[in-house]
PDB file of C-alpha atoms in Angstrom:
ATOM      1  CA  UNK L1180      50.674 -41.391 -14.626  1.00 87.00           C
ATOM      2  CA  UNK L1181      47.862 -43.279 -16.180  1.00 90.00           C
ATOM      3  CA  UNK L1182      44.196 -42.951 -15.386  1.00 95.00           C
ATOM      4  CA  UNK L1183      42.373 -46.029 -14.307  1.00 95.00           C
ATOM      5  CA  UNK L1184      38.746 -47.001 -14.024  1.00 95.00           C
ATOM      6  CA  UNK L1185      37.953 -48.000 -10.459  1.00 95.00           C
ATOM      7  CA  UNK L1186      34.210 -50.086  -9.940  1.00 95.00           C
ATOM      8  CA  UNK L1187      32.487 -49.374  -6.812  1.00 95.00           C
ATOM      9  CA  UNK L1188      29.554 -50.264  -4.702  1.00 95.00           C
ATOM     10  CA  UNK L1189      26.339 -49.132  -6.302  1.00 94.00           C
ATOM     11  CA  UNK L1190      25.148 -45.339  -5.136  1.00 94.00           C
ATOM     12  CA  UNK L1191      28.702 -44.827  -3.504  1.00 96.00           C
ATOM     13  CA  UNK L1192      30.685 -42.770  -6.986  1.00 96.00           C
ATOM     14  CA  UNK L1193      30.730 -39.789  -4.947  1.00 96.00           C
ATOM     15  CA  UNK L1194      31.491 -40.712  -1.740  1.00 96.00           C
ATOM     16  CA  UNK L1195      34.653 -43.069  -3.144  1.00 96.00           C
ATOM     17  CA  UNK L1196      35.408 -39.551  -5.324  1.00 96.00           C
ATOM     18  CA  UNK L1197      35.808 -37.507  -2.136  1.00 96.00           C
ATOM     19  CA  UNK L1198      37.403 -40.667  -0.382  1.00 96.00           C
ATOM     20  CA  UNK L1199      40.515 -41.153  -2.525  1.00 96.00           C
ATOM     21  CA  UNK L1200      41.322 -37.614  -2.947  1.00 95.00           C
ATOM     22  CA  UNK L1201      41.366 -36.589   0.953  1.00 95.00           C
ATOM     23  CA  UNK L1202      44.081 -39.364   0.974  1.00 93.00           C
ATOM     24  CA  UNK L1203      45.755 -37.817  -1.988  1.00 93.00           C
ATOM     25  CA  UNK L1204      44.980 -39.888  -5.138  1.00 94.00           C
ATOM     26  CA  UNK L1205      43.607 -37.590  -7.739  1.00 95.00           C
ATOM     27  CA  UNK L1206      40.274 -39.107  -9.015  1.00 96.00           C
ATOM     28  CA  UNK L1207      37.485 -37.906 -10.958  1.00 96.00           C
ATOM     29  CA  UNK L1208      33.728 -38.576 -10.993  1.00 95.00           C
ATOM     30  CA  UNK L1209      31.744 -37.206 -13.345  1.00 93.00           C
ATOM     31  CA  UNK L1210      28.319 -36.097 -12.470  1.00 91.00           C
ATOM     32  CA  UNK L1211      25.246 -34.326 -14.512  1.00 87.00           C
ATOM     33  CA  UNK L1212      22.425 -32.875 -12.816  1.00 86.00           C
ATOM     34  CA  UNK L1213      18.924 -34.158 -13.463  1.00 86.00           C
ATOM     35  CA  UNK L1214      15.448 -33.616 -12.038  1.00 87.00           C
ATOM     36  CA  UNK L1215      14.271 -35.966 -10.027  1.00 87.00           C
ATOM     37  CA  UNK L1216      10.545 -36.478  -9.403  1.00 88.00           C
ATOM     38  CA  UNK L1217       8.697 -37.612  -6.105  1.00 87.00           C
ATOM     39  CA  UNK L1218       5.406 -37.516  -5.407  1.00 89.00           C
ATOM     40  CA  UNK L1219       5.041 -33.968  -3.776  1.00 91.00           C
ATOM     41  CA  UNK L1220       8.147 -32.062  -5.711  1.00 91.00           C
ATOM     42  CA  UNK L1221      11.211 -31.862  -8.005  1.00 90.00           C
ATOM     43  CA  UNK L1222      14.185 -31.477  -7.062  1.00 91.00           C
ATOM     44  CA  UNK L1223      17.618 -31.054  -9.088  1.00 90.00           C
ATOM     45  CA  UNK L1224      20.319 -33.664  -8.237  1.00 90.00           C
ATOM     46  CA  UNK L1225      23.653 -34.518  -9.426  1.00 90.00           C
ATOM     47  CA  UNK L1226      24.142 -37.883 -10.708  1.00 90.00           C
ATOM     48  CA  UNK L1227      27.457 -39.897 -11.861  1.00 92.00           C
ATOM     49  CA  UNK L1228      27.368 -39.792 -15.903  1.00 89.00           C
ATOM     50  CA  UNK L1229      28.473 -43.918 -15.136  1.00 89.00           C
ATOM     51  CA  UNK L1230      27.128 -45.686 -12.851  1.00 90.00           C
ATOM     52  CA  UNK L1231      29.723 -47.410 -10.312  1.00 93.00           C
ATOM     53  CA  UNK L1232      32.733 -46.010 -12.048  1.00 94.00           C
ATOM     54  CA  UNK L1233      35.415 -43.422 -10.961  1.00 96.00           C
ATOM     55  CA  UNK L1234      38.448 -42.387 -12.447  1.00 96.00           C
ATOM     56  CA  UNK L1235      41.207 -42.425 -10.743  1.00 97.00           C
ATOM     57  CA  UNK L1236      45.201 -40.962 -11.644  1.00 96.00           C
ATOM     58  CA  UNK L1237      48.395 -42.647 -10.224  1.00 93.00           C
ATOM     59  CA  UNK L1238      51.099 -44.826 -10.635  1.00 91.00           C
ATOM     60  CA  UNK L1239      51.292 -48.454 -11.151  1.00 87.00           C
ATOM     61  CA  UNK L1240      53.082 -49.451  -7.949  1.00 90.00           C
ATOM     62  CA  UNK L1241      50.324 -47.373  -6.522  1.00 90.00           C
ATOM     63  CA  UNK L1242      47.603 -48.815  -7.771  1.00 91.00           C
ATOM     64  CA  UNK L1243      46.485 -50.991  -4.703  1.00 93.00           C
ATOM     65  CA  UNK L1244      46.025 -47.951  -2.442  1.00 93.00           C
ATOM     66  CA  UNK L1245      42.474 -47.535  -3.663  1.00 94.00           C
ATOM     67  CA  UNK L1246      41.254 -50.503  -1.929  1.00 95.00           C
ATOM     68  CA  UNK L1247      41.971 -48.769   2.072  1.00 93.00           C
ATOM     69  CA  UNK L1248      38.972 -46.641   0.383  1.00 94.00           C
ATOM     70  CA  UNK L1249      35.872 -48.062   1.625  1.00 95.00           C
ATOM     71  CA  UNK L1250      33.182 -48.724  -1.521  1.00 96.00           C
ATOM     72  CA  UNK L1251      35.802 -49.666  -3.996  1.00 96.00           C
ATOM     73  CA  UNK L1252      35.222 -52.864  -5.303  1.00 96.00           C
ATOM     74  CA  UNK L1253      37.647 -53.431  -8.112  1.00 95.00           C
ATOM     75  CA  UNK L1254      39.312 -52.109 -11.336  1.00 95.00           C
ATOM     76  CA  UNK L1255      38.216 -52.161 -14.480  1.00 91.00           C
ATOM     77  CA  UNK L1256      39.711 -54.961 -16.990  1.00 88.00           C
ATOM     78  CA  UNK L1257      40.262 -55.025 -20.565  1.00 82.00           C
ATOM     79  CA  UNK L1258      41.440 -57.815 -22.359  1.00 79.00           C
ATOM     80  CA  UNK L1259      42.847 -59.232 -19.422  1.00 85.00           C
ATOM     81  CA  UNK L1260      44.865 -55.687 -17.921  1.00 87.00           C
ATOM     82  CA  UNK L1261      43.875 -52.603 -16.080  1.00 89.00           C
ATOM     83  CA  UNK L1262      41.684 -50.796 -18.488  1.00 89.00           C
ATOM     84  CA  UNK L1263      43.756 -47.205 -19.292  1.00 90.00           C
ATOM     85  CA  UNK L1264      41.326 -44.575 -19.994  1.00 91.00           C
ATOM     86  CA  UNK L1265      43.730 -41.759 -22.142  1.00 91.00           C
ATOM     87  CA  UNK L1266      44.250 -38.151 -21.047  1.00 91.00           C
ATOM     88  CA  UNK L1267      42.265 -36.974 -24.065  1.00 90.00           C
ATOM     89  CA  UNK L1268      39.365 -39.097 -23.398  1.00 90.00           C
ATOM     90  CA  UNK L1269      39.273 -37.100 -19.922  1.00 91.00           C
ATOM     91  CA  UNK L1270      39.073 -33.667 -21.287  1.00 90.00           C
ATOM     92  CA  UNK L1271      36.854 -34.824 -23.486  1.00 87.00           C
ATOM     93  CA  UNK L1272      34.517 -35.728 -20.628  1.00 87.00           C
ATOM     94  CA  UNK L1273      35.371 -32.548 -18.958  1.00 88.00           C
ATOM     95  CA  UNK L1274      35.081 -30.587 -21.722  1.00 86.00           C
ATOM     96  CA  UNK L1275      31.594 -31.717 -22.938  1.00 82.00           C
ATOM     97  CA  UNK L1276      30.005 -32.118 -19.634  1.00 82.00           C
ATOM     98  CA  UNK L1277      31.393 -28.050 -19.113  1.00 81.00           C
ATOM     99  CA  UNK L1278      29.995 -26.990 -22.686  1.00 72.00           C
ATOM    100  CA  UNK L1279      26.738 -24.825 -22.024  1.00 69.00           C
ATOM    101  CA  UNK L1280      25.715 -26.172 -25.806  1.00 60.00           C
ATOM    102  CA  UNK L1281      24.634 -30.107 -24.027  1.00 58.00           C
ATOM    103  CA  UNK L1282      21.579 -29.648 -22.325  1.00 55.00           C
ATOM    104  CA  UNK L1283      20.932 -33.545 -21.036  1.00 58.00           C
ATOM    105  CA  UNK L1284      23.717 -36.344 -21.322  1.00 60.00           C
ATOM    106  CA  UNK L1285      22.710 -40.126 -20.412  1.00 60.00           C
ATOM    107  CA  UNK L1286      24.722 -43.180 -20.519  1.00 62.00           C
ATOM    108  CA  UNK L1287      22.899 -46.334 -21.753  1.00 66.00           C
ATOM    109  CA  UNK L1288      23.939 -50.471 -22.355  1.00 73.00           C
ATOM    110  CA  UNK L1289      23.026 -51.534 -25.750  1.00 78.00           C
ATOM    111  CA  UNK L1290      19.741 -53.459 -25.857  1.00 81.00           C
ATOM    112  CA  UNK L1291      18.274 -56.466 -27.709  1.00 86.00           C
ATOM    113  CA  UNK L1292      17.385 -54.753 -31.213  1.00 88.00           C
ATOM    114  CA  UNK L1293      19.638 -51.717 -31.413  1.00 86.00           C
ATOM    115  CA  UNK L1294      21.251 -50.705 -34.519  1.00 87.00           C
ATOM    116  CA  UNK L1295      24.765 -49.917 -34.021  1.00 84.00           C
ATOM    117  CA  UNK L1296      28.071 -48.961 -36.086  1.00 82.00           C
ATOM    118  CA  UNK L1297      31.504 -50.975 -35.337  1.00 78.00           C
ATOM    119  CA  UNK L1298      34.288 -48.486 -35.269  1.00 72.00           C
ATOM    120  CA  UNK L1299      37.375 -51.302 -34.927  1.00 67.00           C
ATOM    121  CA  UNK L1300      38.109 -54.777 -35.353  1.00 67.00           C
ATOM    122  CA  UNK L1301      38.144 -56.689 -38.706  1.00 67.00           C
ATOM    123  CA  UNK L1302      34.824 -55.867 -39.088  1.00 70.00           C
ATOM    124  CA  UNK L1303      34.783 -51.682 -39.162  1.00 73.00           C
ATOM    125  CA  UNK L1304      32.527 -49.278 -40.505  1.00 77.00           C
ATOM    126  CA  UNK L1305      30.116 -52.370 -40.685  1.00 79.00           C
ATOM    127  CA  UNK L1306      26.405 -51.794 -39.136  1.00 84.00           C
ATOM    128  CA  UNK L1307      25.182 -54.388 -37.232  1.00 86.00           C
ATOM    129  CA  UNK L1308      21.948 -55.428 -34.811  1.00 88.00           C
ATOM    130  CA  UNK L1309      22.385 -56.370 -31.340  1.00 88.00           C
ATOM    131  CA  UNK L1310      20.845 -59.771 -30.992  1.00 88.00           C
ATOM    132  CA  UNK L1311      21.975 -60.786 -27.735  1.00 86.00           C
ATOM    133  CA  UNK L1312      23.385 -59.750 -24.733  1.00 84.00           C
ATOM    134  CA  UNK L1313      24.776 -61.984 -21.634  1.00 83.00           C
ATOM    135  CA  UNK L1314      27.666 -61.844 -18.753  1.00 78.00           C
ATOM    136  CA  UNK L1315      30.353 -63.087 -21.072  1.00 82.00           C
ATOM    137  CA  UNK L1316      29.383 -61.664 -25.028  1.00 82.00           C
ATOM    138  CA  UNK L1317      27.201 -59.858 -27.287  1.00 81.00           C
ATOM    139  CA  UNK L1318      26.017 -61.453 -30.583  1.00 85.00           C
ATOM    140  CA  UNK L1319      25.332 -59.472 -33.180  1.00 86.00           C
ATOM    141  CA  UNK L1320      24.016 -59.597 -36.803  1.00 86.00           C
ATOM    142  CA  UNK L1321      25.644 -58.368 -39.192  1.00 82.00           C
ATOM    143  CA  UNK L1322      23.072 -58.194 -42.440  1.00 77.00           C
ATOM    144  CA  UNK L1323      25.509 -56.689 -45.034  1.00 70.00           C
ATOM    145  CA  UNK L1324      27.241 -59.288 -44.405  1.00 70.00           C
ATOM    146  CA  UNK L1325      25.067 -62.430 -43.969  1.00 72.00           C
ATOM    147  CA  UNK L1326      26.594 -63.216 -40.984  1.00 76.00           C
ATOM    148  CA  UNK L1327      26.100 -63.698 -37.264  1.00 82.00           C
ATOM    149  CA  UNK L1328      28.927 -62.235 -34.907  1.00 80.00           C
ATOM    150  CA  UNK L1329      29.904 -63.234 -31.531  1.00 81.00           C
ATOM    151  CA  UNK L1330      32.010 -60.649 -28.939  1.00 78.00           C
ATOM    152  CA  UNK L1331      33.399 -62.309 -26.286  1.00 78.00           C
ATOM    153  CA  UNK L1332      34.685 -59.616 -23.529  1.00 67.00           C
ATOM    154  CA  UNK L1333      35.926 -60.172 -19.792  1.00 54.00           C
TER     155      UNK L1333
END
């Protein structure tokens, strides 16, 4: 069975998490605890490491039964298909949120400006800027090259 990336309604991770697996569909939310900061105390609270995502485990033809889960939205796409997220990439979630080396983890979108290292395509191992960011692509600028590179993604 392949894992899949399921998007839900903002500040609902945990809830869908809890959801899907009373109804029997193995799933998987990753959370980190921060400290949180109001105005008269701190508190410690556990977080999803990504925002709006949950993993979930099953079957193809079982895919749709995520959506009599209220709070899921959609799956995740990649190049036009169900984004597959690999055993191994799992544990390797699991494994590093459960090492006691890791003291803080975060999860960030590139920005305008950041320096960043392609690890696939045509254009590997090749450091680039970000340049631009919008709904549809990033462009980035590639100065080893002399070049200016647009990423479309869906």
């Amino acid at each position: 069975m392949n894992w899949y990336v399921v998007y839900t309604k903002p500040k609902w991770e945990k809830k869908v998490a809890d959801q899907l697996n009373k109804i029997g569909i193995t799933s998987y939310c990753p959370l980190i605890t921060q400290i949180r900061q109001w105005s008269d105390r701190k508190k410690k609270v556990e977080v999803p490491l990504f925002n709006s995502y949950v993993f979930v485990q099953l079957g193809d033809l079982d895919r749709n039964l995520v959506f009599q889960t209220p709070g899921v939205i959609r799956y995740l796409f990649w190049l036009g298909k169900p984004a597959i997220v690999r055993d191994e990439e799992i544990n390797v979630i699991k494994n590093s949120l459960n090492s006691p080396t890791i003291s803080e983890v975060s999860v960030a979108p590139f920005k305008i400006g950041d320096k960043i290292k392609l690890d696939s395509g045509a254009f590997s191992n090749q450091d680039a800027i970000v340049q631009e960011i919008s709904n549809t692509h990033y462009i980035l600028v590639l100065e080893s090259l002399g070049c200016v590179l647009k990423i479309k993604y869906k």
